[in-house]
Coordinates of C-alpha atoms in Angstrom, one line a residue:
M733 CA -8.8 8.6 3.8
Y734 CA -8.3 9.9 0.3
G735 CA -4.8 10.9 -1.3
A736 CA -5.5 11.3 -5.3
Q737 CA -4.9 14.2 -6.7
H738 CA -5.1 15.9 -9.7
L739 CA -2.0 14.7 -11.9
H740 CA 0.3 17.5 -12.7
E741 CA 2.2 14.9 -16.0
F742 CA 1.0 12.4 -18.1
G743 CA 2.7 10.2 -20.6
G744 CA 6.2 12.5 -19.6
L745 CA 4.0 16.0 -20.7
P746 CA 2.5 19.1 -18.2
A747 CA -0.9 17.9 -17.3
V748 CA -2.7 21.1 -18.8
D749 CA -6.3 22.0 -18.7
F750 CA -8.4 22.9 -21.9
Q751 CA -10.8 25.7 -22.1
H752 CA -12.9 26.5 -24.4
T753 CA -13.9 29.7 -23.3
A754 CA -11.9 33.4 -25.0
E755 CA -10.3 34.0 -21.7
A756 CA -8.4 30.2 -21.8
G757 CA -5.5 32.3 -23.5
A758 CA -3.1 31.0 -25.4
R759 CA -2.9 27.1 -25.3
P760 CA 0.2 25.3 -25.8
A761 CA 0.6 22.8 -29.2
A762 CA -1.3 19.9 -29.5
D763 CA 1.6 17.8 -29.0
A764 CA 3.3 19.3 -26.4
A765 CA 0.7 18.6 -23.4
A766 CA -1.4 15.8 -21.2
W767 CA -4.9 17.5 -22.1
R768 CA -7.5 17.1 -19.5
V769 CA -10.7 17.5 -20.4
S770 CA -13.6 17.7 -17.5
V771 CA -16.8 19.4 -17.1
N772 CA -18.6 20.4 -13.3
P773 CA -21.8 18.9 -13.2
Y774 CA -22.5 21.6 -10.9
D775 CA -22.0 24.3 -12.6
D776 CA -25.1 25.6 -15.0
D777 CA -22.8 27.5 -17.2
S778 CA -20.9 24.0 -17.5
R779 CA -22.1 21.8 -21.0
P780 CA -22.0 18.0 -21.4
W781 CA -18.7 16.5 -21.4
E782 CA -19.9 15.7 -25.3
E783 CA -19.6 18.9 -26.4
E784 CA -16.4 19.9 -24.3
F785 CA -15.0 17.2 -25.9
A786 CA -15.9 18.0 -29.1
A787 CA -14.7 21.5 -28.4
F788 CA -11.3 20.2 -28.1
L789 CA -11.4 18.0 -31.0
E790 CA -11.8 21.8 -32.7
A791 CA -9.6 24.1 -31.4
V792 CA -6.7 21.6 -30.4
D793 CA -4.8 19.7 -33.2
P794 CA -6.6 16.1 -32.7
A795 CA -3.6 14.3 -35.1
R796 CA -1.2 15.7 -33.1
V797 CA -2.0 15.0 -29.2
R798 CA -0.3 12.2 -27.7
A799 CA -1.9 12.3 -24.8
L800 CA -5.3 13.1 -22.8
I801 CA -6.9 13.0 -19.6
I802 CA -10.5 12.3 -19.1
G803 CA -11.6 14.6 -15.9
Q804 CA -14.7 14.4 -14.1
W805 CA -17.3 13.8 -16.9
G806 CA -20.7 14.0 -15.0
E807 CA -21.6 12.7 -12.0
A808 CA -19.6 10.3 -11.9
Y809 CA -21.3 8.3 -9.2
E810 CA -24.2 7.7 -11.5
E811 CA -22.6 8.1 -15.6
K812 CA -19.6 5.0 -16.0
S813 CA -16.8 5.9 -17.9
S814 CA -18.3 4.1 -21.2
V815 CA -19.8 7.8 -21.7
P816 CA -16.4 9.5 -22.2
I817 CA -14.3 6.2 -23.2
D818 CA -17.1 5.7 -26.1
L819 CA -16.3 9.3 -27.2
V820 CA -12.8 8.8 -27.2
I821 CA -12.9 5.8 -29.6
A822 CA -15.4 7.3 -31.9
A823 CA -12.9 9.7 -32.3
A824 CA -9.5 7.7 -33.2
G825 CA -9.3 8.4 -36.9
R826 CA -8.5 12.1 -35.4
L827 CA -6.7 11.0 -32.1
T828 CA -4.0 9.3 -34.3
A829 CA -0.6 10.4 -33.0
L830 CA -2.4 9.3 -29.3
E831 CA -0.3 7.4 -27.2
A832 CA -1.3 8.2 -23.2
V833 CA -5.1 8.0 -21.8
F834 CA -5.5 8.6 -18.0
V835 CA -9.3 7.6 -17.0
G836 CA -11.0 9.2 -14.3
D837 CA -8.8 12.1 -13.0
L838 CA -10.3 13.3 -10.2
E839 CA -9.7 14.4 -6.8
A840 CA -12.2 14.2 -3.7
E841 CA -14.0 17.5 -3.8
E842 CA -15.3 16.1 -7.5
A843 CA -15.7 12.4 -6.5
E844 CA -14.2 9.9 -3.6
I845 CA -12.4 7.6 -5.0
T846 CA -15.0 5.1 -4.5
W847 CA -17.9 6.3 -6.1
I848 CA -16.3 7.0 -9.6
E849 CA -18.3 4.3 -12.0
Q850 CA -15.6 3.0 -14.4
S851 CA -16.6 0.7 -16.9
D852 CA -14.3 -1.8 -19.7
V853 CA -11.5 0.2 -19.9
T854 CA -9.6 -2.4 -22.2
A855 CA -12.1 -0.9 -25.2
L856 CA -9.2 2.0 -25.3
L857 CA -6.4 -0.9 -25.8
H858 CA -8.5 -2.4 -29.3
A859 CA -9.0 1.0 -30.4
F860 CA -5.9 2.4 -30.1
P861 CA -3.1 -0.3 -31.0
A862 CA -0.4 2.6 -31.0
L863 CA -1.1 3.5 -26.8
T864 CA 2.3 3.2 -24.9
E865 CA 0.7 4.1 -21.5
L866 CA -2.7 3.7 -19.7
G867 CA -3.6 4.9 -16.3
V868 CA -7.3 4.4 -14.4
R869 CA -8.7 5.7 -11.3
G870 CA -11.0 4.0 -9.4
G871 CA -12.1 0.5 -9.1
T872 CA -15.8 0.4 -8.8
D873 CA -17.4 -1.5 -11.6
L874 CA -13.9 -1.6 -13.5
V875 CA -13.6 -3.9 -16.1
F876 CA -10.5 -5.3 -16.9
P877 CA -10.8 -8.9 -19.0
P878 CA -7.6 -10.6 -20.4
T879 CA -6.3 -8.2 -23.5
Q880 CA -3.2 -8.7 -25.8
H881 CA -1.5 -5.5 -27.0
E882 CA 1.6 -5.1 -28.1
R883 CA 3.0 -2.0 -27.2
L884 CA 1.5 -1.3 -23.8
R885 CA 4.7 -0.1 -21.2
S886 CA 3.2 1.6 -18.5
L887 CA -0.1 0.4 -16.8
T888 CA -1.5 2.3 -13.4
V889 CA -4.9 1.1 -11.7
Q890 CA -5.7 3.2 -8.7
A891 CA -8.4 2.1 -6.2
G892 CA -9.1 2.5 -2.9
G893 CA -10.5 -1.1 -3.3
L894 CA -9.2 -2.7 -6.6
P895 CA -11.8 -6.6 -7.8
V896 CA -10.1 -9.3 -7.5
E897 CA -11.3 -9.8 -10.8
V898 CA -9.6 -6.7 -12.9
V899 CA -6.2 -8.1 -11.0
R900 CA -6.7 -11.4 -12.5
G901 CA -7.7 -9.7 -15.7
V902 CA -4.5 -7.6 -15.8
L903 CA -1.9 -10.9 -15.3
D904 CA -4.0 -12.8 -17.5
S905 CA -3.0 -10.3 -20.3
E906 CA -0.6 -10.6 -23.2
L907 CA 1.5 -7.9 -22.8
P908 CA 4.7 -7.9 -24.2
A909 CA 6.5 -4.5 -24.3
L910 CA 4.5 -3.7 -20.6
E911 CA 7.8 -2.2 -18.3
R912 CA 5.5 -0.5 -15.5
L913 CA 2.8 -1.9 -13.2
D914 CA 0.9 0.1 -10.7
L915 CA -1.6 -2.0 -8.7
W916 CA -3.7 -0.6 -5.7
L917 CA -5.4 -3.2 -3.8
G918 CA -7.2 -0.4 -1.8
V919 CA -9.2 -2.3 1.1
S920 CA -11.9 -4.9 1.7
A921 CA -14.4 -3.0 2.9
Y922 CA -14.4 -1.5 -0.8
E923 CA -14.2 -4.0 -2.6
G924 CA -9.9 -4.9 -2.5
N925 CA -10.6 -8.9 -1.9
T926 CA -7.5 -9.3 -4.4
G927 CA -5.1 -11.9 -1.9
V928 CA -1.3 -12.6 -2.4
A929 CA -2.0 -16.0 -3.7
D930 CA -3.8 -13.7 -6.5
L931 CA -0.1 -12.2 -7.2
A932 CA 1.8 -15.4 -7.8
P933 CA 1.6 -15.4 -11.8
L934 CA 3.2 -11.5 -11.6
L935 CA 5.7 -12.3 -8.4
S936 CA 6.6 -15.5 -10.1
G937 CA 8.4 -13.3 -12.8
T938 CA 6.4 -15.6 -16.0
R939 CA 4.6 -12.7 -16.9
F940 CA 5.4 -9.1 -18.6
P941 CA 8.9 -10.4 -19.8
R942 CA 10.6 -6.4 -20.0
L943 CA 8.9 -4.9 -16.7
N944 CA 11.4 -3.3 -14.7
H945 CA 9.0 -1.6 -13.1
L946 CA 6.9 -2.8 -9.9
G947 CA 3.8 -0.9 -7.7
V948 CA 1.2 -3.2 -5.5
R949 CA 0.8 0.1 -3.4
N950 CA -2.5 1.2 -1.1
S951 CA -2.8 -2.3 0.5
E952 CA -4.2 -3.4 4.0
I953 CA -2.3 -6.8 3.4
Q954 CA 1.3 -4.8 2.5
N955 CA 3.1 -7.1 5.2
E956 CA 2.1 -10.5 3.2
I957 CA 3.1 -8.9 0.3
A958 CA 5.9 -7.6 1.4
A959 CA 7.2 -11.3 2.2
A960 CA 6.1 -12.7 -1.1
I961 CA 7.8 -10.1 -2.6
A962 CA 11.3 -10.8 -0.5
S963 CA 11.2 -15.3 -2.6
A964 CA 9.5 -13.1 -5.1
P965 CA 12.3 -14.5 -8.5
V966 CA 10.5 -11.4 -10.7
V967 CA 12.0 -8.6 -8.4
A968 CA 16.0 -9.6 -9.8
R969 CA 14.7 -8.1 -12.5
L970 CA 13.0 -5.1 -11.7
R971 CA 14.7 -1.2 -11.4
V972 CA 12.4 0.2 -9.3
L973 CA 9.7 -1.6 -6.0
D974 CA 7.1 0.4 -4.1
L975 CA 5.6 -0.5 -1.8
S976 CA 4.2 3.0 -0.7
N977 CA 0.6 4.2 1.1
G978 CA -0.3 1.2 2.6
T979 CA 0.3 -0.9 5.5
L980 CA 3.9 -1.9 6.2
G981 CA 5.3 -2.5 9.5
D982 CA 8.6 -3.5 10.7
E983 CA 7.5 -7.4 10.2
G984 CA 7.2 -6.6 6.7
A985 CA 10.4 -4.6 6.5
A986 CA 12.1 -7.5 8.1
A987 CA 10.5 -10.2 5.7
L988 CA 12.6 -7.3 3.1
L989 CA 15.8 -7.3 4.3
E990 CA 15.5 -10.9 5.5
G991 CA 14.9 -11.8 1.8
Q992 CA 16.9 -11.9 -1.5
P993 CA 19.3 -9.0 -2.5
L994 CA 17.5 -5.7 -3.6
T995 CA 20.8 -4.4 -3.9
H996 CA 20.0 -4.1 -7.3
L997 CA 17.6 -1.9 -7.2
E998 CA 17.2 1.6 -7.8
L999 CA 14.5 3.0 -6.1
L1000 CA 12.4 0.8 -2.8
D1001 CA 10.1 3.2 -1.8
L1002 CA 7.8 2.5 1.0
H1003 CA 6.3 5.9 1.4
H1004 CA 3.2 6.1 4.2
H1005 CA 4.6 3.3 6.4
F1006 CA 4.0 2.3 9.7
L1007 CA 8.0 1.4 10.3
T1008 CA 9.6 2.1 13.7
Q1009 CA 12.7 4.5 13.7
A1010 CA 15.3 1.9 14.7
M1011 CA 13.9 -0.2 11.3
E1012 CA 13.9 2.8 8.7
E1013 CA 18.0 3.1 10.1
R1014 CA 17.9 -1.3 9.5
V1015 CA 16.5 -0.3 6.0
R1016 CA 18.6 2.6 4.9
T1017 CA 22.0 1.4 6.2
A1018 CA 21.1 -2.2 4.7
L1019 CA 20.4 -0.5 0.9
E1020 CA 21.8 3.7 0.9
P1021 CA 25.6 2.3 1.3
H1022 CA 25.2 0.4 -2.8
G1023 CA 23.1 2.9 -4.2
V1024 CA 19.7 2.3 -4.0
R1025 CA 17.4 5.5 -2.9
V1026 CA 14.8 4.7 -0.1
D1027 CA 11.9 6.8 0.4
L1028 CA 10.9 6.4 4.0
S1029 CA 8.7 9.0 4.1
E1030 CA 5.1 10.3 6.1
R1031 CA 5.5 7.3 8.5
C1032 CA 2.5 7.1 9.7
E1033 CA 1.0 6.2 13.3
P1034 CA -2.1 4.2 14.3
W1035 CA -5.5 4.9 14.7
G1036 CA -6.2 5.5 18.1
D1037 CA -4.2 2.4 20.8
R1038 CA -5.1 -0.4 18.3
G1039 CA -1.6 -1.3 17.8
A1040 CA -1.2 -2.3 14.0
A1041 CA -5.0 -3.2 13.8
G1042 CA -5.1 0.9 13.6
R1043 CA -3.1 1.0 11.0
Y1044 CA -4.3 2.0 7.7
T1045 CA -4.1 2.9 3.7
A1046 CA -3.1 6.4 1.8
V1047 CA -6.3 5.9 -0.3
S1048 CA -9.6 4.2 0.7
E1049 CA -12.6 5.7 0.3

């Protein structure tokens, strides 16, 4: 099961594929797009990512580039993301306006999410102190040691299985400007071994004082997470709560409704869920009259006759 697709926008800008060929046509202004630089390692005419990135720096004014998307950089299950990351860091003196970086914008046709070989992505935070948004896809060999960054406002980590060491590194980081955190925990079969107890520093509200958008998504323990969030202090200052893409069922939704008030939220996102129609109505009736937008799209059915054991996340392998 795989649900991650190429980004259509990033950093508030439309995603545009950089093409170095003459047939590429007119390009948008350097600061008007989130530039995706990628190669096809299976195309004999494709050149290495290093050469494609060098061509990008020559063709598009790097001093005006605001958002950069690192797409396929080679055979993702053989080459770690440190390959393109090191090249981007080496160009930091030219990418002086860079505010947003996404590492690993690959679809299933390019590599399953668990095949994407990541690395220490915090190197980008150290190299770009003005970065406000960082996104990562793929949890294999992903490293995120506790770090400090004064300006990062948005952090997204998408994974079919997110190692608990990464979650702990994120939650131990000093990110005073962080407003949006989106973690895809994934499944244990692909090293998604984060438990509810590991989220305690986040749910307590003692981390990230400016956080107002929280996603704890794509988890096979979504009901347990919902039950913990029902009484979590962090919820009181959220505008958006996203528990989508996981195995949420009636038991988790009931815990949310029976916990602290959620009527202050602007959005409760529960899409890709296993709620019954009756529970969907309970959630809508409890929240929508108060102006809360509720996303209950993509009701799923368990596999076979396995009941709750047949529930599945939107993104795994």
